[in-house]
Short mmCIF file of C-alpha atoms in Angstrom, two decimals:
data_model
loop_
_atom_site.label_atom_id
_atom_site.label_comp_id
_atom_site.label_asym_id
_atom_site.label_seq_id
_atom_site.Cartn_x
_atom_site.Cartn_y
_atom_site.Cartn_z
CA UNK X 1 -26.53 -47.03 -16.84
CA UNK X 2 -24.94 -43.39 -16.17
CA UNK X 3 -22.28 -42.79 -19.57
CA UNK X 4 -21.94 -39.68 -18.07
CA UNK X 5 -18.20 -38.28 -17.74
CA UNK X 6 -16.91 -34.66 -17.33
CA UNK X 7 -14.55 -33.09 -19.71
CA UNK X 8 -11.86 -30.11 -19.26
CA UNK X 9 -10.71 -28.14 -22.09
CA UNK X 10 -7.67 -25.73 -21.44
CA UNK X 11 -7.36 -22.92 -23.93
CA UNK X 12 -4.06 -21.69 -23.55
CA UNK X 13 -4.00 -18.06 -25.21
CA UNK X 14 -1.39 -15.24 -25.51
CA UNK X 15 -3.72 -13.10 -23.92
CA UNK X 16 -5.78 -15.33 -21.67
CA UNK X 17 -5.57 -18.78 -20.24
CA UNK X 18 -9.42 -20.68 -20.49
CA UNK X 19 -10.42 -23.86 -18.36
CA UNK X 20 -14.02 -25.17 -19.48
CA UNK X 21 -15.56 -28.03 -17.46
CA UNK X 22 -18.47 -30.17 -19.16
CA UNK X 23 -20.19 -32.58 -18.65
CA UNK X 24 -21.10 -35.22 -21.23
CA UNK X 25 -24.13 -37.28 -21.17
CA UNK X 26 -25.53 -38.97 -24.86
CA UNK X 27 -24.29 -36.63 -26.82
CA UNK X 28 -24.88 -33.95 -24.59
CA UNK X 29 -22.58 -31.36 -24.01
CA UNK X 30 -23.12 -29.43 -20.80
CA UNK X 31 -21.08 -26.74 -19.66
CA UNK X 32 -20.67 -26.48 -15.71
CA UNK X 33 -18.18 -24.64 -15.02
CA UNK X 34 -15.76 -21.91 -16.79
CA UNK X 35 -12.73 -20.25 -14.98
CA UNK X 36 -10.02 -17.06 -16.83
CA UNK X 37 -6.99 -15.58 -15.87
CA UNK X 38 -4.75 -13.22 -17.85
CA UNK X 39 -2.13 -15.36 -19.13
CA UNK X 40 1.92 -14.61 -18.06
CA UNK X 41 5.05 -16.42 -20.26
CA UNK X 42 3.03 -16.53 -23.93
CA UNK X 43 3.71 -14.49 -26.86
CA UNK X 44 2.43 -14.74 -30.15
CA UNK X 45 0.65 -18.21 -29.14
CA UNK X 46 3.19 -19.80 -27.81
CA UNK X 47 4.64 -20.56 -23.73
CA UNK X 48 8.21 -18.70 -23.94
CA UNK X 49 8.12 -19.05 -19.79
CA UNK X 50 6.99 -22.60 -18.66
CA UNK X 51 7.02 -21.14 -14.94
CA UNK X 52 4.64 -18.20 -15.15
CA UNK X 53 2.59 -20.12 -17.77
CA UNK X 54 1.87 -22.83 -15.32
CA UNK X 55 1.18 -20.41 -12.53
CA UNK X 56 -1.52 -18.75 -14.79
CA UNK X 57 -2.91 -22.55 -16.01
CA UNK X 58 -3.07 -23.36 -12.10
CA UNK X 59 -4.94 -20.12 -11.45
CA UNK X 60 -7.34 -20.52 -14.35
CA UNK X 61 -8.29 -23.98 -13.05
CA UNK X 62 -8.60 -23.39 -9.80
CA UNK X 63 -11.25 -20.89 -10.74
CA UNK X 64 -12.84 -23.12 -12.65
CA UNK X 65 -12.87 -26.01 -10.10
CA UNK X 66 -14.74 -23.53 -7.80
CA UNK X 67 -17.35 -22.93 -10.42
CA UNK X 68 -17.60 -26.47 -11.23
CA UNK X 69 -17.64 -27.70 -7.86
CA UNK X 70 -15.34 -30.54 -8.95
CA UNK X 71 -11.72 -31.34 -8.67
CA UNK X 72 -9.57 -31.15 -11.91
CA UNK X 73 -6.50 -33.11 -12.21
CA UNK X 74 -6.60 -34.21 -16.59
CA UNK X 75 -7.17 -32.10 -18.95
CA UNK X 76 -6.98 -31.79 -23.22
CA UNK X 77 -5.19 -28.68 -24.41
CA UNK X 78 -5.41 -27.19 -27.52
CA UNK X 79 -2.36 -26.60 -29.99
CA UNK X 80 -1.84 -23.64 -31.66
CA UNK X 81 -1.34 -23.67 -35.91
CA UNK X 82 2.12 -22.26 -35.49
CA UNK X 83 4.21 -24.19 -38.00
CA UNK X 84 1.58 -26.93 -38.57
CA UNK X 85 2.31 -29.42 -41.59
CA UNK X 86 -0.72 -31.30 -42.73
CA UNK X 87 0.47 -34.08 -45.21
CA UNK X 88 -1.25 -37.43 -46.43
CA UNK X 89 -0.30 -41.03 -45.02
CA UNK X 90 -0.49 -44.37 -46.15
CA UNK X 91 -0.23 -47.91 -44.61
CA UNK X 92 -0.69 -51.59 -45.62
CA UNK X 93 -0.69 -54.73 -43.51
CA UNK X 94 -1.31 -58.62 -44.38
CA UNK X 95 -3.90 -59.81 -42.11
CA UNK X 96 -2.87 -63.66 -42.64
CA UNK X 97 -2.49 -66.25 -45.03
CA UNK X 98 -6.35 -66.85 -44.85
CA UNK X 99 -9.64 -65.01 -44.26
CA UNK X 100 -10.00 -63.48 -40.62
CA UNK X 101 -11.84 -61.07 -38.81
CA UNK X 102 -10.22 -58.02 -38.62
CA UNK X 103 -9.40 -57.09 -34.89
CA UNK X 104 -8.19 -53.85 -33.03
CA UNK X 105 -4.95 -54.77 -33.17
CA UNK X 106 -4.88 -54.79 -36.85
CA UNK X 107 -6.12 -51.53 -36.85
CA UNK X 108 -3.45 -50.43 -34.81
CA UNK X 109 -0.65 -52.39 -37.11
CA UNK X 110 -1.86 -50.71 -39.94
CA UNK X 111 -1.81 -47.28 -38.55
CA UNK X 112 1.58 -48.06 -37.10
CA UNK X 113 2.96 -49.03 -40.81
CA UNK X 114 1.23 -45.31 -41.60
CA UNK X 115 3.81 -43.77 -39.20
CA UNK X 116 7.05 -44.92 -40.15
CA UNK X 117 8.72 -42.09 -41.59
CA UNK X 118 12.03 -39.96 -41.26
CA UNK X 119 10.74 -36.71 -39.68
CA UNK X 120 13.36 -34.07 -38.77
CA UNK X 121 14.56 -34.07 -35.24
CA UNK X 122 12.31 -30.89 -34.78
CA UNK X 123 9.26 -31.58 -35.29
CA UNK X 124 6.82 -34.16 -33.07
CA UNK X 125 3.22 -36.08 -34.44
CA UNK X 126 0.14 -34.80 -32.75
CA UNK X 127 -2.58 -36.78 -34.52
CA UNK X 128 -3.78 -38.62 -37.51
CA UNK X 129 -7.54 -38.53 -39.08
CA UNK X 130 -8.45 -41.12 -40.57
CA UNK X 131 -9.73 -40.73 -44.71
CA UNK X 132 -10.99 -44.50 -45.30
CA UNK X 133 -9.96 -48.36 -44.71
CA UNK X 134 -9.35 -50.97 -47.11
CA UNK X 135 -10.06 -54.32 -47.09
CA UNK X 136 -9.33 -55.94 -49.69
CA UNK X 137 -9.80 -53.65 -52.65
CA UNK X 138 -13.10 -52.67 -50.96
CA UNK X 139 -13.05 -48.63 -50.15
CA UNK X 140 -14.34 -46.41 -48.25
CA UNK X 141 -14.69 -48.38 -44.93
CA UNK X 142 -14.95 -46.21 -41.64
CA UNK X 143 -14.41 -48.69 -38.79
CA UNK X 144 -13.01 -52.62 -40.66
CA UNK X 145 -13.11 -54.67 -37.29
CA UNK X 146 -15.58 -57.02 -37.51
CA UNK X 147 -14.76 -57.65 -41.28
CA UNK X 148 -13.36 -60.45 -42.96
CA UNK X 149 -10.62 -59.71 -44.87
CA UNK X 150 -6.48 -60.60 -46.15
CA UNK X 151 -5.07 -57.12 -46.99
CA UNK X 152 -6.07 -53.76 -45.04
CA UNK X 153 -5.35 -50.89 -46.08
CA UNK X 154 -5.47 -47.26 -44.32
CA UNK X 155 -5.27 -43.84 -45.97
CA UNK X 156 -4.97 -40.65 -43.45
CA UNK X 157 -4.24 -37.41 -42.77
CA UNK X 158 -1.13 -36.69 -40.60
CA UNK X 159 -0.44 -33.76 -38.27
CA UNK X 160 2.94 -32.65 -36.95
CA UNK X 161 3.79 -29.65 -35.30
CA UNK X 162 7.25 -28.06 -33.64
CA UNK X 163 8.55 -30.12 -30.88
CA UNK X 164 9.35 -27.22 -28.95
CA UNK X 165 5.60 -25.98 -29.03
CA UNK X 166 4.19 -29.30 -27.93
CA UNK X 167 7.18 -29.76 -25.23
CA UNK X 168 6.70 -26.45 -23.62
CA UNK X 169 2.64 -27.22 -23.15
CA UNK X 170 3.19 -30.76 -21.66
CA UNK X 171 6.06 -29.11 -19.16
CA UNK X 172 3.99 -26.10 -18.47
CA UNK X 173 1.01 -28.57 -17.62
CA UNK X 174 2.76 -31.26 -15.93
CA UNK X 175 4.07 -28.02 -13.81
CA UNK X 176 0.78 -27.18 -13.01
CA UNK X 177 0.09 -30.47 -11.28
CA UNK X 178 -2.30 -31.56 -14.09
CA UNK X 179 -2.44 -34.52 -15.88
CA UNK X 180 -2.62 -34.25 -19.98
CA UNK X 181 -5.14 -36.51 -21.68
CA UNK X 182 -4.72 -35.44 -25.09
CA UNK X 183 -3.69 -32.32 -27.58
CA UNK X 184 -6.14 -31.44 -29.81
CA UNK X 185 -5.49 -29.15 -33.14
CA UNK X 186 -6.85 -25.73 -32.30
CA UNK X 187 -8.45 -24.80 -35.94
CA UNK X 188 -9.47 -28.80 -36.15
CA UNK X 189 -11.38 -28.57 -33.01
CA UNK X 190 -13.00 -25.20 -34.00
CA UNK X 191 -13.70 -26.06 -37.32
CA UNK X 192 -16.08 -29.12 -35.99
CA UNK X 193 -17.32 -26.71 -33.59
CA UNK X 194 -18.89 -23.57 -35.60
CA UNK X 195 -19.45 -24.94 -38.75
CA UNK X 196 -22.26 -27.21 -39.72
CA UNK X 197 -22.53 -30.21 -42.10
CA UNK X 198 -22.75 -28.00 -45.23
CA UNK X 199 -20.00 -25.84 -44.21
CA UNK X 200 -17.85 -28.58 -43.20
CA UNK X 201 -18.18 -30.41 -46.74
CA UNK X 202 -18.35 -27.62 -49.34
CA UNK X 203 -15.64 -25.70 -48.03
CA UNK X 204 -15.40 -22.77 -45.53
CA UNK X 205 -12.76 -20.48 -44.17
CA UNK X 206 -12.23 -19.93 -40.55
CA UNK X 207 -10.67 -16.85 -38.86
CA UNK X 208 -9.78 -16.92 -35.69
CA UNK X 209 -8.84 -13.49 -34.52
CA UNK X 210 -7.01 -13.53 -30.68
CA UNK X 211 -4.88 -11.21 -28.50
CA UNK X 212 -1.52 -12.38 -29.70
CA UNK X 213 -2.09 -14.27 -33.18
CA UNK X 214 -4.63 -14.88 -35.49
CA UNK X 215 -5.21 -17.77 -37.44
CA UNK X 216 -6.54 -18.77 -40.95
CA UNK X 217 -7.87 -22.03 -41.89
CA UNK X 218 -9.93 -23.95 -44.71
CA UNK X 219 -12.19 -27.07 -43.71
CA UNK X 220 -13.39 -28.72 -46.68
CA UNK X 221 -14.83 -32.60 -47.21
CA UNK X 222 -14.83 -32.42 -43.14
CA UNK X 223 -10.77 -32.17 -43.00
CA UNK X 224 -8.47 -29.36 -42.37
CA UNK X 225 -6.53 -28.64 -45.18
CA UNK X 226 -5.14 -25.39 -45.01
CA UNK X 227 -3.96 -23.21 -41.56
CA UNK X 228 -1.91 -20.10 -41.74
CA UNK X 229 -0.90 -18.25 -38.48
CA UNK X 230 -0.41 -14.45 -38.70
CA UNK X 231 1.44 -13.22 -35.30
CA UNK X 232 -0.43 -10.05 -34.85
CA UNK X 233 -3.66 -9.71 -33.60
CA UNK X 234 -5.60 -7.65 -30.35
CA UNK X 235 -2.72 -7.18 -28.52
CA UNK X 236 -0.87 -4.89 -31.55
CA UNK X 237 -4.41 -2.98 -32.21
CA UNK X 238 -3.54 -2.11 -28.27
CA UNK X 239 -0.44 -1.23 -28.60
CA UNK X 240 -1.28 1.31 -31.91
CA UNK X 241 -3.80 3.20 -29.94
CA UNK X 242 -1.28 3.35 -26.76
CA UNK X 243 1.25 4.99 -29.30
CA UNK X 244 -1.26 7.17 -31.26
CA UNK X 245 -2.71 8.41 -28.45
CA UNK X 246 0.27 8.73 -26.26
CA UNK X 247 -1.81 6.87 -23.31
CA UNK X 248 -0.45 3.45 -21.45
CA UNK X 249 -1.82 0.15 -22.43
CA UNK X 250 -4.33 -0.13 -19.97
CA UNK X 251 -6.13 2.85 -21.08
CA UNK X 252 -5.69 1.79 -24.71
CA UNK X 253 -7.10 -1.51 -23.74
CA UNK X 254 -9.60 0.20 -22.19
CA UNK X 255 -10.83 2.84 -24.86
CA UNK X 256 -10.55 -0.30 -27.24
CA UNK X 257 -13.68 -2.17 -25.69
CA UNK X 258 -15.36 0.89 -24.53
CA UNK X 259 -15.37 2.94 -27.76
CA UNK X 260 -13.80 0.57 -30.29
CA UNK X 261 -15.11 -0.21 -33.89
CA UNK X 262 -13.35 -1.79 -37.11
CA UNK X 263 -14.56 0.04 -39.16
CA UNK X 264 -14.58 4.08 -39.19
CA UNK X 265 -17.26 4.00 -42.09
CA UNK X 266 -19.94 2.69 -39.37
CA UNK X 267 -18.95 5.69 -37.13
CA UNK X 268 -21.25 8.67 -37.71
CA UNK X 269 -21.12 12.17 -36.03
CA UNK X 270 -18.21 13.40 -34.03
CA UNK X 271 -18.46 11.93 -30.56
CA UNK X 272 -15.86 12.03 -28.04
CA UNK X 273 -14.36 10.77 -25.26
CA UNK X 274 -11.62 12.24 -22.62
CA UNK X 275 -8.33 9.99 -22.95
CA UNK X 276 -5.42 10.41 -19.77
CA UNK X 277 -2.56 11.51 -21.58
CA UNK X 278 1.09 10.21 -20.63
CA UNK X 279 2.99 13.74 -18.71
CA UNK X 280 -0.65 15.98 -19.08
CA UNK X 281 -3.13 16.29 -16.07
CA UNK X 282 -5.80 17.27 -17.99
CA UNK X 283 -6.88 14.39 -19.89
CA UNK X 284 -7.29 14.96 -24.01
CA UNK X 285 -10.98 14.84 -26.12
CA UNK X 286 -10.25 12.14 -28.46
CA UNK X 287 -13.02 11.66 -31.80
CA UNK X 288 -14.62 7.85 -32.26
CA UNK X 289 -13.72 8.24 -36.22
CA UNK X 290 -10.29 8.63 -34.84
CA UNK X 291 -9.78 5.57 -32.55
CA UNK X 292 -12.15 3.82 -35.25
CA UNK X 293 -9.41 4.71 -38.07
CA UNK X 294 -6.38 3.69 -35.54
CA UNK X 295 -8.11 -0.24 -35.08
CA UNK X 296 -9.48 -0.32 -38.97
CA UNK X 297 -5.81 0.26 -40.43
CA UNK X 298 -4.16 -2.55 -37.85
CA UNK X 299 -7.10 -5.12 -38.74
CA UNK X 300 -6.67 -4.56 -42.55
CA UNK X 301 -3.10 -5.22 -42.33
CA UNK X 302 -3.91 -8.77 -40.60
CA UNK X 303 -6.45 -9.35 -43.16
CA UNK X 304 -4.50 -8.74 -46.33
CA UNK X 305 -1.54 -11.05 -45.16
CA UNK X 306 -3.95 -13.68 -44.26
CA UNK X 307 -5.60 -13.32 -47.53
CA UNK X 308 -2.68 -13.44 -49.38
CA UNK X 309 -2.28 -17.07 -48.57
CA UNK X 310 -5.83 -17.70 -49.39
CA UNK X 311 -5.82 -16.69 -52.38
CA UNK X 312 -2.90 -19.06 -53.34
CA UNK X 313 -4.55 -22.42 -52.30
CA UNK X 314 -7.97 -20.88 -53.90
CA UNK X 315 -10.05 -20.62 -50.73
CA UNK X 316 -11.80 -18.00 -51.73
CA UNK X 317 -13.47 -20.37 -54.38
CA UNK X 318 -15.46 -21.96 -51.75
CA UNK X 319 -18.70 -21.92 -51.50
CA UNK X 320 -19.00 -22.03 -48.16
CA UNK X 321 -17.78 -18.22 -46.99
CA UNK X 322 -15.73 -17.06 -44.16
CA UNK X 323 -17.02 -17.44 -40.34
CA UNK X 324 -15.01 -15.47 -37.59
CA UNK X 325 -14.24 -15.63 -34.25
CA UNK X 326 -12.04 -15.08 -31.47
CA UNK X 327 -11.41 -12.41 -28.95
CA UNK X 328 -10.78 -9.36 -31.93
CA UNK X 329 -14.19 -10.55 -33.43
CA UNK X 330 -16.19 -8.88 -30.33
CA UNK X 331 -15.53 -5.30 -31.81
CA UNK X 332 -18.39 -3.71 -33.34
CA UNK X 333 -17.64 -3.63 -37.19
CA UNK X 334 -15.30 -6.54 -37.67
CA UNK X 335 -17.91 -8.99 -39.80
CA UNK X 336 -18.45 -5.58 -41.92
CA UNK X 337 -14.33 -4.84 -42.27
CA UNK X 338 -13.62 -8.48 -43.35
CA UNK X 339 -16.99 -8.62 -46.00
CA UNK X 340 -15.39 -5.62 -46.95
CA UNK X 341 -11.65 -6.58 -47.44
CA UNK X 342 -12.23 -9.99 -48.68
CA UNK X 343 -15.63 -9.21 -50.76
CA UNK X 344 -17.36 -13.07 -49.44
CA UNK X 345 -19.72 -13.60 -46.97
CA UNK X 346 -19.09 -13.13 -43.42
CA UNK X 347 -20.26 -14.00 -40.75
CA UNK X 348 -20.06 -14.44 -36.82
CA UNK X 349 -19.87 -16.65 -34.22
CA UNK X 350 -20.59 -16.48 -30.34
CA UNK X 351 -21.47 -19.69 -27.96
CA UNK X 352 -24.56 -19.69 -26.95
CA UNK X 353 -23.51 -21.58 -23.59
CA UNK X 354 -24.13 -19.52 -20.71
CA UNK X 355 -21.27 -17.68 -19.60
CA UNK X 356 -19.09 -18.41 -22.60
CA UNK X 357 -21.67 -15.76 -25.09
CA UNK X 358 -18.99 -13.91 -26.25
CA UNK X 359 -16.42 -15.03 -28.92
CA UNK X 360 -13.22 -15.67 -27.08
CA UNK X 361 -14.35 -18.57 -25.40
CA UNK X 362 -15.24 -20.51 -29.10
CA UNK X 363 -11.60 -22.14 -29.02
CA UNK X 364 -11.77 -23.48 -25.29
CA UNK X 365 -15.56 -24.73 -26.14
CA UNK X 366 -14.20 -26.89 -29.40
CA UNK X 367 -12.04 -28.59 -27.41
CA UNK X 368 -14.08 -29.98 -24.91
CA UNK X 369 -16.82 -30.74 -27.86
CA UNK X 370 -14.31 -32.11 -29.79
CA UNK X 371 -13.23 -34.79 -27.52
CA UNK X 372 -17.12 -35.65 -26.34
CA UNK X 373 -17.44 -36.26 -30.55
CA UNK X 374 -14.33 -38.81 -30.72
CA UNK X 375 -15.88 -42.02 -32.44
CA UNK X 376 -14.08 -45.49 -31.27
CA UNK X 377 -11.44 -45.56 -34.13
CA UNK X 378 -10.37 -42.01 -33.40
CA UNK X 379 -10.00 -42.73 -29.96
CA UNK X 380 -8.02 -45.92 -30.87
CA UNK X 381 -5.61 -43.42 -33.77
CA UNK X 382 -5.04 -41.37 -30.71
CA UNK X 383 -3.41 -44.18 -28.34
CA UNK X 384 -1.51 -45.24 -31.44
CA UNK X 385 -0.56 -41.62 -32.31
CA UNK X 386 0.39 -41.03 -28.30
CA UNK X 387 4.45 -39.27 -28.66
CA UNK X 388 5.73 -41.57 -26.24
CA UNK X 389 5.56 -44.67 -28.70
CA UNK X 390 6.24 -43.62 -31.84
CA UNK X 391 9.82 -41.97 -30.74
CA UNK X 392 12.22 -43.89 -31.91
CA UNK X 393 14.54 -42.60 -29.37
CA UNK X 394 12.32 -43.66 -26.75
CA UNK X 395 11.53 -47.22 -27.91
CA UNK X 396 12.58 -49.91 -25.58
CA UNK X 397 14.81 -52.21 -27.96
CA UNK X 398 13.57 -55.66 -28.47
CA UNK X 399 16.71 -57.49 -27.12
CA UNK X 400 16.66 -55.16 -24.20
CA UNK X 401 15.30 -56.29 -20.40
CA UNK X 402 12.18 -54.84 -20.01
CA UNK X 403 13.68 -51.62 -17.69
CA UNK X 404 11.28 -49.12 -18.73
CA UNK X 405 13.21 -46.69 -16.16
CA UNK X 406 16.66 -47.37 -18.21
CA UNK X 407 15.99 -44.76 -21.04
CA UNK X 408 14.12 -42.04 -18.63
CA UNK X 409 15.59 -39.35 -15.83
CA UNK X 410 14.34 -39.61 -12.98
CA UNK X 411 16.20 -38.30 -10.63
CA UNK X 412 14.91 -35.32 -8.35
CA UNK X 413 16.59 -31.83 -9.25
CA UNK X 414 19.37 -30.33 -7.11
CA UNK X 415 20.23 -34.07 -5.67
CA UNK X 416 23.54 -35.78 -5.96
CA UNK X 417 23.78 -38.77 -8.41
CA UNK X 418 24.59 -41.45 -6.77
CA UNK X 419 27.14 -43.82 -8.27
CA UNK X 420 25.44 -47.27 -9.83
CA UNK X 421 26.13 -50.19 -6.57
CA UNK X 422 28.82 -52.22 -8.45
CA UNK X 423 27.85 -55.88 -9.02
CA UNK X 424 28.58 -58.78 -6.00
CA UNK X 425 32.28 -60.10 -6.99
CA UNK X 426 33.11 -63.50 -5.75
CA UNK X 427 35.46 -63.16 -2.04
CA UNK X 428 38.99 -63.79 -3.04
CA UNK X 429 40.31 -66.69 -0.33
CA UNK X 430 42.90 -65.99 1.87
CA UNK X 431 45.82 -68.28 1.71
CA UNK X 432 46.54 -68.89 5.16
CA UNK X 433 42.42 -69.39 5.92
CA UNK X 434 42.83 -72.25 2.62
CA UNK X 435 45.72 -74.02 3.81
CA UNK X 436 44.30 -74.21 8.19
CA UNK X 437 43.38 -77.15 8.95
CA UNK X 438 39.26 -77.75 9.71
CA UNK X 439 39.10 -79.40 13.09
CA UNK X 440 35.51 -81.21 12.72
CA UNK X 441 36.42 -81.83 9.17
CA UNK X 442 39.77 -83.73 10.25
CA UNK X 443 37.89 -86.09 13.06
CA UNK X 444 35.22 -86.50 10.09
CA UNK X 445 37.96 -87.63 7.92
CA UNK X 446 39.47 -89.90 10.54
CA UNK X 447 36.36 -92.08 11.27
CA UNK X 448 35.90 -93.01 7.42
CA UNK X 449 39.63 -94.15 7.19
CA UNK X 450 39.24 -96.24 10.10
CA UNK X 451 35.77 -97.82 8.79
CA UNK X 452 37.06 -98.56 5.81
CA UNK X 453 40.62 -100.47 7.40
CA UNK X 454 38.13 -102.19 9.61
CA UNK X 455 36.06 -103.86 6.92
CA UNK X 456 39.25 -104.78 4.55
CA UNK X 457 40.81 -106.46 7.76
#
């Protein structure tokens, strides 16, 4: 029997937007298709224009569906760290009076008694990881259907994130004429992805260094416990060496890749390169050790404000080191600037896919491994966890008629509402129409009368 299914990740970044197509067969995670395009309406992580970010999402997957050679209409997105809260959650349910199996709807009560809590108007769940069931006193239980059982219990992890964030993704999707399966957590996803087993339970921290953010995050026991997102990253190295130089931002961009490093120790002798000045003809002999200097004093900057929140939930203590990634990590000298800065172990990663080897395509990779990895109960969290039914505000009342269109607008834009048709009112009679006299009714009349004289005479 084929288990085969394909999988699309969508990486939206503040400098690119990433479709990756794979297919998934036993654990296998294939990649057949990848498609880019420079994203429009993002800064610092986040869709500020829902219109040009769906016309770059559209563009990204149509390249992607020509690599692929298959059409894409679902896809899971990642969700940026931006004003991510990670808290614990608890729930308890009463199976029955006596001893049952416990069933997948119990597993689904339970979780639901987990989510019942005041959250501010703002802010929207994304997902909950399970820690361990309990049935009955007995912990540490992955998956309790099957068991036998009185009381469960269920202990998790809950993600929430800012409403606008996750609103302006589904819109900008939904725009694109896709279909969202899912949101997975960015540093969650990426976290299963580069780390292995050791790194995932001792403790490790993460850096993911992109065009218009970068992002901090601790994975220890196999959970995400700490993010931190700093809103600078490639974009601002960019924009120093456009202002330094006095070139435009393509040519800094440019002279970035081509001659870049992060750290102006590794640059020996004086080599140069001619840079097109902004108002000069002649273009200007600029020194590596210079442009080296320009993208070392941005990247330190990043580094010490995402190591200042480190340092205050201890990560640092880990045993497990720091791994980067990301579209910043590609410059020559970053793992040696970061070993340098934060005195650990460093080190880097790049898929190994082909034609994702370089770093910036780690985040859109995790997402589409992430979701192949999704064990039953995660996959059954996930329904439970789904916006649309834990919203109070969107909760059909009990009392209420099932009129699932009652609480939602449907109406197409730019059309005239048109008044509700008023309920069927019974026909007031007209007087005169009472009062005339039926004609076959009458003769009807008539032949009873005379019946009836008939048989009493």
């Amino acid at each position: 029997m084929d288990k085969s299914k394909v999988i699309v990740g969508l990486d939206i970044g503040t400098t690119s937007i990433k479709v990756i197509v794979a297919e998934s067969i036993q654990d296998q995670l294939n990649v057949i298709g990848v498609g880019s395009e420079r994203s429009q309406g993002l800064s610092r992580g986040v869709i500020v224009d829902i219109d040009k970010a769906a016309a770059s999402i559209k563009s990204a997957v149509a390249h992607a569906e020509k690599k692929a050679n298959v059409p894409i209409t679902t896809v899971y997105a990642g969700i940026p760290a931006n004003m991510l809260n990670i808290e614990k959650c608890d729930g308890i349910i009463a199976v029955g009076d006596t001893s049952r199996e416990i069933t997948t709807q119990d597993v689904a009560q339970v979780v639901n008694s987990a989510l019942i809590r005041n959250l501010p108007p703002e802010r929207e769940i994304i997902d909950v990881l399970p820690s361990e069931f309990i049935v009955d006193g007995f912990d540490g239980i992955k998956d309790p259907r099957g068991m036998v059982g009185i009381r469960l219990e269920f202990h998790g992890i809950l993600f929430t994130a800012a409403k606008t964030v996750i609103h302006n993704t589904r819109k900008a999707i939904a725009q694109a004429g896709l279909h969202l399966s899912g949101l997975v957590i960015n540093p969650l996803a990426l976290g299963q992805l580069i780390l292995d087993d050791g790194e995932q339970d001792f403790g490790t921290i993460i850096l993911d260094l992109g065009g218009g953010q970068s992002t901090a995050a601790v994975i220890h026991d196999h959970k995400l416990k700490y993010s931190h997102v700093d809103p600078e990253g490639g974009e601002y190295i960019t924009k120093d060496i456009s202002v330094v130089l006095n070139t435009t931002l393509a040519n800094a961009e440019r002279l970035k890749r081509e001659y870049g490093n992060a750290d102006a120790a590794l640059v020996k002798g004086s080599d140069q390169f001619p840079v097109e000045i902004v108002g000069q003809t002649n273009p200007q002999m600029v020194g590596e050790d210079y442009l080296a200097e320009i993208i070392q004093a941005r990247i330190e900057q990043i580094l010490e404000r995402l190591g200042s929140g480190l340092s205050k939930v201890h990560a640092f203590d880990l045993p497990g080191g720091i791994v980067i990634t990301g579209g910043v990590a590609a410059l020559p000298g970053v793992s040696e600037l970061v070993q340098k800065v934060y005195q650990r172990q460093v080190k880097r990663y790049i898929p190994d896919q082909m034609g994702l080897r370089h770093p910036s395509f780690a985040q859109g990779l995790s997402i589409v491994s992430y979701v192949a990895h999704l064990n039953e109960i995660n996959t059954l969290i996930r329904r439970v966890v789904d916006p649309a039914e834990i919203r109070p505000r969107q909760a059909t009342p009990r009392a209420a008629r099932p009129l699932a269109t009652a609480t939602t607008d449907t109406r197409v834009p730019d059309q005239p509402v048109q008044a509700p048709t008023p309920a069927p009112t019974r026909e007031k009679k007209d007087p005169e129409k009472t009062q005339r006299p039926n004609p076959k009714k009458k003769k009807k009349t008539q032949r009873i009368k005379n019946l009836f004289t008939n048989f009493f005479d």
